[in-house]
PDB file of C-alpha atoms in Angstrom:
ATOM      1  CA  UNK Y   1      96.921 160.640  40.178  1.00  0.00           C
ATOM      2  CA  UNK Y   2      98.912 158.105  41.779  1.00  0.00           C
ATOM      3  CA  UNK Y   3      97.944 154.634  41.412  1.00  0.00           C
ATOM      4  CA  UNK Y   4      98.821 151.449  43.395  1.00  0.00           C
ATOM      5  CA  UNK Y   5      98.237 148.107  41.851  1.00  0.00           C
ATOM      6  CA  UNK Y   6      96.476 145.252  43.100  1.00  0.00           C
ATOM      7  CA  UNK Y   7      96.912 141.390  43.213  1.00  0.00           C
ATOM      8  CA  UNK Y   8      94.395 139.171  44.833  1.00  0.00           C
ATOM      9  CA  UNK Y   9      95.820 136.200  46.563  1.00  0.00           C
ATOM     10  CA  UNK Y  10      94.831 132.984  47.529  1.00  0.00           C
ATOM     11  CA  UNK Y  11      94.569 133.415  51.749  1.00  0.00           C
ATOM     12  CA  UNK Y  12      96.315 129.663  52.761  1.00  0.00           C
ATOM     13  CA  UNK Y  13      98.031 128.556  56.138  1.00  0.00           C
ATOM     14  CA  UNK Y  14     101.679 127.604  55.763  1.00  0.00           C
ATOM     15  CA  UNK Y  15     103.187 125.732  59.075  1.00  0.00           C
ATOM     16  CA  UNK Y  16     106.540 126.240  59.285  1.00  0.00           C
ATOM     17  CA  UNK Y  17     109.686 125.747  61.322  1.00  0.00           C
ATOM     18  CA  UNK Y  18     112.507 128.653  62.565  1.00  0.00           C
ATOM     19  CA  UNK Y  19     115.526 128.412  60.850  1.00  0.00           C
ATOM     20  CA  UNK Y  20     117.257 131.022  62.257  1.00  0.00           C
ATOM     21  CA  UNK Y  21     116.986 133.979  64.725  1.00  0.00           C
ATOM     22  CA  UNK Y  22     118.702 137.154  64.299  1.00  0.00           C
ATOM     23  CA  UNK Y  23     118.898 139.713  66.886  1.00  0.00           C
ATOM     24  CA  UNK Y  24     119.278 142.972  64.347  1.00  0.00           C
ATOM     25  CA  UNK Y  25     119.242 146.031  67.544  1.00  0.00           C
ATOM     26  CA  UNK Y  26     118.445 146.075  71.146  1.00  0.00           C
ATOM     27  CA  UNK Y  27     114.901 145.603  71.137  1.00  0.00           C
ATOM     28  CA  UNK Y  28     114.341 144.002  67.456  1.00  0.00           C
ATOM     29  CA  UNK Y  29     114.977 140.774  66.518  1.00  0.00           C
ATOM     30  CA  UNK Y  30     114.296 138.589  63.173  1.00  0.00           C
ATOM     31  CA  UNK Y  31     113.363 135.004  62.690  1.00  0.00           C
ATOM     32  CA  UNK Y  32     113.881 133.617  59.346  1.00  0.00           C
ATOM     33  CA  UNK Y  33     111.356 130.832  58.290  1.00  0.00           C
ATOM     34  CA  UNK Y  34     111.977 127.573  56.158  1.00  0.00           C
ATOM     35  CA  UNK Y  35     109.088 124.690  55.840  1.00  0.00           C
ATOM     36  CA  UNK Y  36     108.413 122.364  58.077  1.00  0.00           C
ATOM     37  CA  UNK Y  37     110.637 118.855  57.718  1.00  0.00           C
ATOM     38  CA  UNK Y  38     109.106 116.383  55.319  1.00  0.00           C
ATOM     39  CA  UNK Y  39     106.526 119.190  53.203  1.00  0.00           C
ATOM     40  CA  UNK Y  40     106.487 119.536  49.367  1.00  0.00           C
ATOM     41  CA  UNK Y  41     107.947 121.719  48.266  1.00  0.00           C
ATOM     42  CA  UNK Y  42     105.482 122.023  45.427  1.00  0.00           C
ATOM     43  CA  UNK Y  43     102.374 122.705  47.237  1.00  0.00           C
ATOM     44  CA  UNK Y  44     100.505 125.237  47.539  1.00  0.00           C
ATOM     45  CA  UNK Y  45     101.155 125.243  50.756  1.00  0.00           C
ATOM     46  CA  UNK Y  46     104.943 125.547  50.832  1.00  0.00           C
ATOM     47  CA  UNK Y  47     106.593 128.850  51.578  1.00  0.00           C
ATOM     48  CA  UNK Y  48     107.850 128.689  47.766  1.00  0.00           C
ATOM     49  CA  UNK Y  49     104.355 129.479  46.758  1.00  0.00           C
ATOM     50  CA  UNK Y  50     103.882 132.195  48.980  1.00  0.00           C
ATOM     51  CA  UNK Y  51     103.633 135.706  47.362  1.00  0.00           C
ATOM     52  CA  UNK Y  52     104.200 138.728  48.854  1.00  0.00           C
ATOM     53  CA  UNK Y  53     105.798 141.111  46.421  1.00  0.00           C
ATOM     54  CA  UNK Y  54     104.153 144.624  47.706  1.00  0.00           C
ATOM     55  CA  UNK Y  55     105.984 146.527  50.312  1.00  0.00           C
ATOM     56  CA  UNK Y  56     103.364 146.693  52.908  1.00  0.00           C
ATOM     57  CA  UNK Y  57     102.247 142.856  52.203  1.00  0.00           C
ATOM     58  CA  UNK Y  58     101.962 141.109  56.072  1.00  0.00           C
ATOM     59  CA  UNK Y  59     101.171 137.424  56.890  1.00  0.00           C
ATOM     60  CA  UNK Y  60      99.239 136.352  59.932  1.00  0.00           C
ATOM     61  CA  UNK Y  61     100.977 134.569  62.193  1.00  0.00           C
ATOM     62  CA  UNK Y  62      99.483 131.989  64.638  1.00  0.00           C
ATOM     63  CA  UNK Y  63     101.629 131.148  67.675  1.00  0.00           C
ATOM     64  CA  UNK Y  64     101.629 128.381  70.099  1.00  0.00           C
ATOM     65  CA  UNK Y  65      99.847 128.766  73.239  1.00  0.00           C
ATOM     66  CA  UNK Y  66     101.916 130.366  75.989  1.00  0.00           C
ATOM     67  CA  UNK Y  67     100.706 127.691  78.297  1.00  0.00           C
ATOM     68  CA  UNK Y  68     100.958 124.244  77.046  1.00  0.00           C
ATOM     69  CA  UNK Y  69     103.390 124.769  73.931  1.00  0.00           C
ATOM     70  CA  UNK Y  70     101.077 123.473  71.407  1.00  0.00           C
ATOM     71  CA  UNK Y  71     100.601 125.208  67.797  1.00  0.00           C
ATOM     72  CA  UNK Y  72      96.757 124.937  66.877  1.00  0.00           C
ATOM     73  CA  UNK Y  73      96.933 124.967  63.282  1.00  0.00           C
ATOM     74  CA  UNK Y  74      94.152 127.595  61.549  1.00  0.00           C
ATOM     75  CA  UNK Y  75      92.253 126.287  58.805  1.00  0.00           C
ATOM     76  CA  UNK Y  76      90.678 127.453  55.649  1.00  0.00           C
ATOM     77  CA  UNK Y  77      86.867 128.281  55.795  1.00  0.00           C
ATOM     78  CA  UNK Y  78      84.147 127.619  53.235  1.00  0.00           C
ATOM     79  CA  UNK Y  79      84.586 131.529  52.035  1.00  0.00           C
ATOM     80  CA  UNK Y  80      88.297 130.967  51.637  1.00  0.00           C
ATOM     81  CA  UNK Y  81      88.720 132.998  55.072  1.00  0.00           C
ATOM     82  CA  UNK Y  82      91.065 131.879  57.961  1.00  0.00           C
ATOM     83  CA  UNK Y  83      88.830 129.536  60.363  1.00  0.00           C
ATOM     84  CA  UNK Y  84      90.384 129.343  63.930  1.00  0.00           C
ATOM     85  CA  UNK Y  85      89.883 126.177  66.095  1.00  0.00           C
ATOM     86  CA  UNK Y  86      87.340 126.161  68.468  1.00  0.00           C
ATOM     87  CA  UNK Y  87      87.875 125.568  72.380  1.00  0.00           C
ATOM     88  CA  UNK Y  88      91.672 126.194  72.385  1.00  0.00           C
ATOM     89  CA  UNK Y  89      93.537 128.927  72.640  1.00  0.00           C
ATOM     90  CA  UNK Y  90      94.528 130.713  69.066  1.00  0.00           C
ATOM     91  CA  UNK Y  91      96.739 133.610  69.060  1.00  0.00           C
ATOM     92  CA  UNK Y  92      98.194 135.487  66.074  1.00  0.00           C
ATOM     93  CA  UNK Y  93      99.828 138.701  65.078  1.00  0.00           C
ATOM     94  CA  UNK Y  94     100.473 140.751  61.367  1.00  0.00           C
ATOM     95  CA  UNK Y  95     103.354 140.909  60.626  1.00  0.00           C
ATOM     96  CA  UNK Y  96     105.009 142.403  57.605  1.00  0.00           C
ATOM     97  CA  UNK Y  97     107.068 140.242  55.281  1.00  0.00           C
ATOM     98  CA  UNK Y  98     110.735 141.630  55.564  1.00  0.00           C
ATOM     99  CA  UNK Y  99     112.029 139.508  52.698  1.00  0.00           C
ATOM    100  CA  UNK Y 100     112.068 136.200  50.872  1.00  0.00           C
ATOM    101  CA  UNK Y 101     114.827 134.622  48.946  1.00  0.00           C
ATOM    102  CA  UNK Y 102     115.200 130.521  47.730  1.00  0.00           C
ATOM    103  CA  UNK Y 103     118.628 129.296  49.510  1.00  0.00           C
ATOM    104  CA  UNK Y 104     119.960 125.773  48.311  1.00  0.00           C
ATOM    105  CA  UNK Y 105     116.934 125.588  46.923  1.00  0.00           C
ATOM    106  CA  UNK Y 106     114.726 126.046  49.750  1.00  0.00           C
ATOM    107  CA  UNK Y 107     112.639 129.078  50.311  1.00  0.00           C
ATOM    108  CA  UNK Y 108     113.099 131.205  53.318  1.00  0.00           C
ATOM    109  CA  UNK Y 109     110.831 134.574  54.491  1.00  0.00           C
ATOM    110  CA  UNK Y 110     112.284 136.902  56.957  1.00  0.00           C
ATOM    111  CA  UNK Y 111     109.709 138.551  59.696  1.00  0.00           C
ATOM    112  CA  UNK Y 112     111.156 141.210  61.973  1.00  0.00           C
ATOM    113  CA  UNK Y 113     109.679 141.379  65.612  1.00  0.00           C
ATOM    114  CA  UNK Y 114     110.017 144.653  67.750  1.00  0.00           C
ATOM    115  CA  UNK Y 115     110.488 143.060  71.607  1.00  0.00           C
ATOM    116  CA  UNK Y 116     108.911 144.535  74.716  1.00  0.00           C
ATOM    117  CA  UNK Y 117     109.630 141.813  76.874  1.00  0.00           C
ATOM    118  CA  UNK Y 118     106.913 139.508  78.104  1.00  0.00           C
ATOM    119  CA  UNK Y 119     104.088 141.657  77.761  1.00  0.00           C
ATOM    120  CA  UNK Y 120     102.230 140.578  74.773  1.00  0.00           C
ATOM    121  CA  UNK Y 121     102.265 136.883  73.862  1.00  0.00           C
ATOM    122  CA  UNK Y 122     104.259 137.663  70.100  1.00  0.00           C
ATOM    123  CA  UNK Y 123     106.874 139.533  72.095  1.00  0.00           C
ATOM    124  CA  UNK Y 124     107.176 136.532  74.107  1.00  0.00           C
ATOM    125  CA  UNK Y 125     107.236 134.114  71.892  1.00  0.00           C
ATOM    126  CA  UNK Y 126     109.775 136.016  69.919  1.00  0.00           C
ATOM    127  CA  UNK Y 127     112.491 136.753  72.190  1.00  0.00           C
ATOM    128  CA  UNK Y 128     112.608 133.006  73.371  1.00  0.00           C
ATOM    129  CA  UNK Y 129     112.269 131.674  69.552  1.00  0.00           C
ATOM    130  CA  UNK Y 130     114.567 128.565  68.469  1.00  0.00           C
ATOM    131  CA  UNK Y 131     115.823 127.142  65.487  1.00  0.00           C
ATOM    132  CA  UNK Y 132     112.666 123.982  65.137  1.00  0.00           C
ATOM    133  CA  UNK Y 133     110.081 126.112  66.840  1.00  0.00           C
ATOM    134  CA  UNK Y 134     106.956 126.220  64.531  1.00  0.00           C
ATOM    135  CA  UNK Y 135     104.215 128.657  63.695  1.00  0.00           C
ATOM    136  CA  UNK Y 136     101.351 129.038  60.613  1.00  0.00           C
ATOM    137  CA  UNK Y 137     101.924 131.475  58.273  1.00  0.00           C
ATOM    138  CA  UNK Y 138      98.301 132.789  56.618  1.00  0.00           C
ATOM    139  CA  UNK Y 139      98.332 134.891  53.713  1.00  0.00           C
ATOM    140  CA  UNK Y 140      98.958 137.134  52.395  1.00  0.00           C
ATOM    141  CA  UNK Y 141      94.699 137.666  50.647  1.00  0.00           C
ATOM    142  CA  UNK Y 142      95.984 141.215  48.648  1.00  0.00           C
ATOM    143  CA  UNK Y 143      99.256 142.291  47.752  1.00  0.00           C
ATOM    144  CA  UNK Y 144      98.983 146.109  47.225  1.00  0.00           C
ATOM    145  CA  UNK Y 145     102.107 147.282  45.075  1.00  0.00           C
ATOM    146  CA  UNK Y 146     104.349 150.655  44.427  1.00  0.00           C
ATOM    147  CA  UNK Y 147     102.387 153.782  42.926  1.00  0.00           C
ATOM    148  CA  UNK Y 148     102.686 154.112  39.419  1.00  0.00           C
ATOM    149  CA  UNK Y 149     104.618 157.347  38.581  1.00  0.00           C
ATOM    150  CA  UNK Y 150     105.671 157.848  42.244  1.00  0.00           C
ATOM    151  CA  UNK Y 151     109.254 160.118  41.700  1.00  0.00           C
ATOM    152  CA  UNK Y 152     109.712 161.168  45.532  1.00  0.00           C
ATOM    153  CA  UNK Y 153     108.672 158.900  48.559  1.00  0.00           C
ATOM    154  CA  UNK Y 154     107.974 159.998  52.216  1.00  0.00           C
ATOM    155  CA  UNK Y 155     108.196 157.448  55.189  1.00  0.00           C
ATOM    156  CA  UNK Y 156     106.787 158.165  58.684  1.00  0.00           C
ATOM    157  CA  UNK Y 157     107.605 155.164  60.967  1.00  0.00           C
ATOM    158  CA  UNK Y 158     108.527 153.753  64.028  1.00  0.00           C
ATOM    159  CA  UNK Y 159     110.413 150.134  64.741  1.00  0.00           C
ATOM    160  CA  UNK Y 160     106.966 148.549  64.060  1.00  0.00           C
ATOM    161  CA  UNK Y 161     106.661 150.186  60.551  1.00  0.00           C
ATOM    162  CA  UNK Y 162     110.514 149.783  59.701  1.00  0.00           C
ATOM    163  CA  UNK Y 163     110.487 146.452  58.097  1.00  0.00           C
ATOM    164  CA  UNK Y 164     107.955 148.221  55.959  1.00  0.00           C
ATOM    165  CA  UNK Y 165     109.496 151.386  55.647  1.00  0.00           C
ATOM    166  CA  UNK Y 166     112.652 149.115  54.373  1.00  0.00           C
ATOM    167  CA  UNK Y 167     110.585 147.458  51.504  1.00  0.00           C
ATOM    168  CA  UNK Y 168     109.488 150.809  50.460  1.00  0.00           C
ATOM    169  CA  UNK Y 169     112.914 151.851  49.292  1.00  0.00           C
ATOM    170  CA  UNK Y 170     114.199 148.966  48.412  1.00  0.00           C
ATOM    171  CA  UNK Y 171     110.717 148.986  45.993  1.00  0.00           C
ATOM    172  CA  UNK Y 172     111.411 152.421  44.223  1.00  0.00           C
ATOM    173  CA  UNK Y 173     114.632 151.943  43.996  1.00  0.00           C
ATOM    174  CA  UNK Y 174     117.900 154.306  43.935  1.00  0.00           C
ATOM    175  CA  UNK Y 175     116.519 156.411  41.412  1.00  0.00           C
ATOM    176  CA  UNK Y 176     113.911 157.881  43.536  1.00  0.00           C
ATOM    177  CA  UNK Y 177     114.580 160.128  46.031  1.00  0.00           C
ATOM    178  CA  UNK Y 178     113.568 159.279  49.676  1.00  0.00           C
ATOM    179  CA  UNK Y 179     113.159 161.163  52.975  1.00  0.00           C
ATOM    180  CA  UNK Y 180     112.700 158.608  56.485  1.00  0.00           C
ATOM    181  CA  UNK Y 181     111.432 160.279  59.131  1.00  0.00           C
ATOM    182  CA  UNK Y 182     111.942 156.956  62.223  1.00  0.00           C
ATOM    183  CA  UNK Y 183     111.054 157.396  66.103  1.00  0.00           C
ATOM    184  CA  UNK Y 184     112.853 154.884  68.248  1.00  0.00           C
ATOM    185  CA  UNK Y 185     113.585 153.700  71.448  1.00  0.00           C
ATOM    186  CA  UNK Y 186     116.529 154.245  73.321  1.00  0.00           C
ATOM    187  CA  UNK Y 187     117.242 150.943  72.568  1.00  0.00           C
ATOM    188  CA  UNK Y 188     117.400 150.556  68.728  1.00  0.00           C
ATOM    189  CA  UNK Y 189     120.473 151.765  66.898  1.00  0.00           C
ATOM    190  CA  UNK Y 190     120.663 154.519  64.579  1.00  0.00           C
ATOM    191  CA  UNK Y 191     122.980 152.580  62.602  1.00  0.00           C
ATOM    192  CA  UNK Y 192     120.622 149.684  62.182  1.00  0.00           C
ATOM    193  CA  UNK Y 193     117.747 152.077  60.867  1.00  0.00           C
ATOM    194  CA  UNK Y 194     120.035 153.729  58.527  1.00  0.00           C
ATOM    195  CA  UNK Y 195     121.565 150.656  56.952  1.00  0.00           C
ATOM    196  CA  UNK Y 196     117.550 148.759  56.841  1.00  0.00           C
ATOM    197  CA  UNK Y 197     116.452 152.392  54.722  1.00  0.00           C
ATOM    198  CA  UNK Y 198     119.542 152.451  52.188  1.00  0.00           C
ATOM    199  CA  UNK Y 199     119.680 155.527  50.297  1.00  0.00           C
ATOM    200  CA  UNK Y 200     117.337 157.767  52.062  1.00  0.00           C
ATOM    201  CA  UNK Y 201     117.813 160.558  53.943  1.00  0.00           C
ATOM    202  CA  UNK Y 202     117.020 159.740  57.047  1.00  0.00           C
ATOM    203  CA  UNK Y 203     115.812 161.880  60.410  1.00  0.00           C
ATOM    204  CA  UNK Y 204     115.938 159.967  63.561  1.00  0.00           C
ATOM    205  CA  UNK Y 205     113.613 160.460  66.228  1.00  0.00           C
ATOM    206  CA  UNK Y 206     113.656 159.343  70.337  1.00  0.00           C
ATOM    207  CA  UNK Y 207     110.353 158.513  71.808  1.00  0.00           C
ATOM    208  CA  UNK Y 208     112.179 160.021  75.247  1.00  0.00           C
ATOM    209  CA  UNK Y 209     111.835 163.327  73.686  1.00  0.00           C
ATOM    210  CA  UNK Y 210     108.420 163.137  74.081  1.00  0.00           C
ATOM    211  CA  UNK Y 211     104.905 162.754  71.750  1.00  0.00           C
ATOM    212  CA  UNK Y 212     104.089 164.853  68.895  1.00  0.00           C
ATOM    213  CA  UNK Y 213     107.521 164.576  67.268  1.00  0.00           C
ATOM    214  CA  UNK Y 214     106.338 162.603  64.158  1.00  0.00           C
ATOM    215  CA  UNK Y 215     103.765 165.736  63.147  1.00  0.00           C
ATOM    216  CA  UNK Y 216     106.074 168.465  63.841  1.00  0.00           C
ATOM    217  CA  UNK Y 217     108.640 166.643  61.471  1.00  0.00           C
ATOM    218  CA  UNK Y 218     106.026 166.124  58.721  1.00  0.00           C
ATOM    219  CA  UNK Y 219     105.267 169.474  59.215  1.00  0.00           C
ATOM    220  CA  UNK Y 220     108.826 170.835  58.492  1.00  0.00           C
ATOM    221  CA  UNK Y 221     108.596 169.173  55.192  1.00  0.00           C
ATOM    222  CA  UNK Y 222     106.484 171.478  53.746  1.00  0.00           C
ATOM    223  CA  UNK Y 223     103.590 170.166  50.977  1.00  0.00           C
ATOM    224  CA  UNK Y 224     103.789 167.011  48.828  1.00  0.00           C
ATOM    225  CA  UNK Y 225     104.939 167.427  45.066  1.00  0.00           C
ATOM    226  CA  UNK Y 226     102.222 165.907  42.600  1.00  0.00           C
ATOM    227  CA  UNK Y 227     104.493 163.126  42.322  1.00  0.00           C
ATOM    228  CA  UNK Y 228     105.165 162.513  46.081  1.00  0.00           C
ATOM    229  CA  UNK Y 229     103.652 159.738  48.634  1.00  0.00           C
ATOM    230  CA  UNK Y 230     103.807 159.499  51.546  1.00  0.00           C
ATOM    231  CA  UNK Y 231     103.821 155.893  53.203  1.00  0.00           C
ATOM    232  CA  UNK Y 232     103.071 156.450  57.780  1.00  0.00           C
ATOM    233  CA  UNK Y 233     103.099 153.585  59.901  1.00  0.00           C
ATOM    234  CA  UNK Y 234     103.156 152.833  63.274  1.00  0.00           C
ATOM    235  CA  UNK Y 235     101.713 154.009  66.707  1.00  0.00           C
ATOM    236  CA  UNK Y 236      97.839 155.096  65.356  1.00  0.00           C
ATOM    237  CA  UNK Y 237      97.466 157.816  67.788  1.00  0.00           C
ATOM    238  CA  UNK Y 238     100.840 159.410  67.179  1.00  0.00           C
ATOM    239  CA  UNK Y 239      99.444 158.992  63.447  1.00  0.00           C
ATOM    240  CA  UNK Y 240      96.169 160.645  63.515  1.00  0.00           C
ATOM    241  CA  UNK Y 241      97.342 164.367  63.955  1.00  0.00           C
ATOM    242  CA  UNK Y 242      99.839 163.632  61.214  1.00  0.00           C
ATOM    243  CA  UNK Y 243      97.262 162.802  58.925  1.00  0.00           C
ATOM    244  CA  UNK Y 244      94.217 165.529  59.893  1.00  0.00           C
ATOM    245  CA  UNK Y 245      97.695 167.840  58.968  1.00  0.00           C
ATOM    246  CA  UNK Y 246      97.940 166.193  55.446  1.00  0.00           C
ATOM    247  CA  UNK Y 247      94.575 166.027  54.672  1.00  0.00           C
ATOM    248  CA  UNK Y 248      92.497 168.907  56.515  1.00  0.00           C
ATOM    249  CA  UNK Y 249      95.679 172.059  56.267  1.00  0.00           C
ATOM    250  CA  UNK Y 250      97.876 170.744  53.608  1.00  0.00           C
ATOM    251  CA  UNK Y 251      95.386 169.306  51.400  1.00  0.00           C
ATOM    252  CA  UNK Y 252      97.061 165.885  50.345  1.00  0.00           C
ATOM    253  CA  UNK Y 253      95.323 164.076  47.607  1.00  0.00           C
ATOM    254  CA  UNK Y 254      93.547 160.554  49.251  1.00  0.00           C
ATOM    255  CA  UNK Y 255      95.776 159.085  46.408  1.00  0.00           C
ATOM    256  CA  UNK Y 256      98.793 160.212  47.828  1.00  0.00           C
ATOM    257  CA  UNK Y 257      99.037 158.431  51.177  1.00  0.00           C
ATOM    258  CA  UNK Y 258      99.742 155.719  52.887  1.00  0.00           C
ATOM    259  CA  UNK Y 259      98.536 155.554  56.499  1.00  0.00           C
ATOM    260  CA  UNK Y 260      97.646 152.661  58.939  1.00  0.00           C
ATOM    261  CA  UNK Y 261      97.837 152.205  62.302  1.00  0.00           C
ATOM    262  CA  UNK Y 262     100.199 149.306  63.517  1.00  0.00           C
ATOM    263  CA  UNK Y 263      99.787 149.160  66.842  1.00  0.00           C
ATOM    264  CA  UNK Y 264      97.823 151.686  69.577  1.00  0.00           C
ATOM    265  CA  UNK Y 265      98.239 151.928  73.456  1.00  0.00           C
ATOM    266  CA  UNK Y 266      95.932 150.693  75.450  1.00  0.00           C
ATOM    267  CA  UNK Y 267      94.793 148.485  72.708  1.00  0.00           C
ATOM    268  CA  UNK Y 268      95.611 144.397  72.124  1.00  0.00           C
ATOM    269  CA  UNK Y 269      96.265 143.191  68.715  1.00  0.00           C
ATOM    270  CA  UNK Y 270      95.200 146.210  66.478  1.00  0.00           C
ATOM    271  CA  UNK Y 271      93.691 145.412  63.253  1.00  0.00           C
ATOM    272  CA  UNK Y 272      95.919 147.494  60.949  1.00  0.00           C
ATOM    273  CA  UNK Y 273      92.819 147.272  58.632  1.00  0.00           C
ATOM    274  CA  UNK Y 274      90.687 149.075  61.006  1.00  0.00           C
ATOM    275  CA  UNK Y 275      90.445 153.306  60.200  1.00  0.00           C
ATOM    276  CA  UNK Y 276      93.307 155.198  61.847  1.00  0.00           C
ATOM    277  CA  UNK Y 277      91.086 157.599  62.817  1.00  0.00           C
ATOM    278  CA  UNK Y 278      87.378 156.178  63.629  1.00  0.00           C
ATOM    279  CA  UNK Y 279      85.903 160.013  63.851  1.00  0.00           C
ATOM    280  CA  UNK Y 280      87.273 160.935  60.080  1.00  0.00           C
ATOM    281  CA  UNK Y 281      87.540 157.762  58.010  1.00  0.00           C
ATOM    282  CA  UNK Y 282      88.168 157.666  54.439  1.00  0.00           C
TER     283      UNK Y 282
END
């Protein structure tokens, strides 16, 4: 059995300031994050103390209100949840921690955004994001680590689930052998995904081609050695048959995947939390 430690954290808002924007492929771009001007750097509150060692580990991020500019800092509740304010307009997004690193001795976390122009408010926000421009950072409240004993690893992802998907293999390291299985947009080089997912072997998919790529490609896998996961992320309804397949034909031990729904058509900020599939939960 396959086992995946877990660290409770302490859930606290961070505001912070861009300190540089990186556009990384056509439709992905990444904003790296230093404190605001004039915090401590000791605090609890500083980027410095945030932890987010696991590979899945996201923050939420609160943005500024589309209309008037203005951040509306969250705050923390009496349970130690995240209380919104009232009467304004508060908008966030998860977002998966790409990386942290101290530089000069100040702390910096990458988060990568996927872009689809001025639909959604993140996407907005994102593609028009400047060095100074601030935002809270909240969390992470778990960090949920690497399987003990895992000795072959399985990612199913799209752009929203690379930054992810990168962590992964950069978490098991060289000696463990790892097979990428990415859809993409026309718009995001293969070149990109295969430098973010280092030394696996990666099959590269085109959302042009049409749905129900991701399943047939798990399905030419074959089954799951005893010491395989198997880590899918992205688009929940191009997820679901990919799981019923794992679970209900091929028989995939619960402790053996990884699967969470990123985003879903149709739907506005998806709870990654919530089931994948409502109708057969775990």
């Amino acid at each position: 059995m396959l086992t995946r430690p877990r660290t409770p954290l302490d859930l606290i808002p961070r505001r912070v300031r861009v300190h540089a924007v990186r556009r990384l492929t056509g439709s992905m771009l990444r904003t790296t994050f230093r404190d605001v001007d004039g915090a401590d750097p000791a605090a609890p509150s500083s980027l410095a103390a945030l932890r987010a060692p696991g590979p899945e580990d996201h923050v939420k991020v609160f943005l500024p209100d589309p209309a008037t500019g203005e951040l509306h800092a969250p705050t923390l509740a009496p349970d130690g949840g995240i209380q919104r304010p009232t009467a304004v307009v508060s908008i966030s997004r998860e977002c998966t921690v790409r990386a942290q690193r101290t530089v000069d001795g100040a702390a910096e976390v990458d988060i990568d955004w996927v872009l689809h122009g001025d639909d959604g408010p993140a996407s907005a926000w994102a593609s028009r994001a400047a060095v100074g421009d601030e935002v809270v950072l909240a969390g992470p409240r778990e960090s949920v680590g690497v399987p003990e004993g895992v000795d072959r690893l399985t990612v199913v992802v799209d752009e929203t689930g690379l930054p992810a998907a990168a962590r992964w293999v950069e978490a098991v390291g060289p000696d463990v052998r790892v097979t990428a299985i990415v859809e993409i947009g026309d718009e995001v080089d293969e070149a990109f995904v295969e430098a973010e997912l280092g030394h696996a072997d990666v099959e590269i998919l085109y959302r042009t081609d049409g749905p129900g790529q991701l399943v047939e490609a798990v399905r030419s896998l074959g089954g799951l050695d005893d010491g395989e996961f198997l880590v899918a992320l992205g688009e929940a309804g191009e997820l679901v048959p990919v799981r019923r397949y794992l679970r209900r034909e091929l028989g995939a031990r619960p402790d053996q995947l990884a699967i969470r729904g990123y985003w879903r058509r149709g739907t506005v900020n998806l709870d990654p939390d919530e089931p994948l599939d409502p109708s057969d939960p775990d």
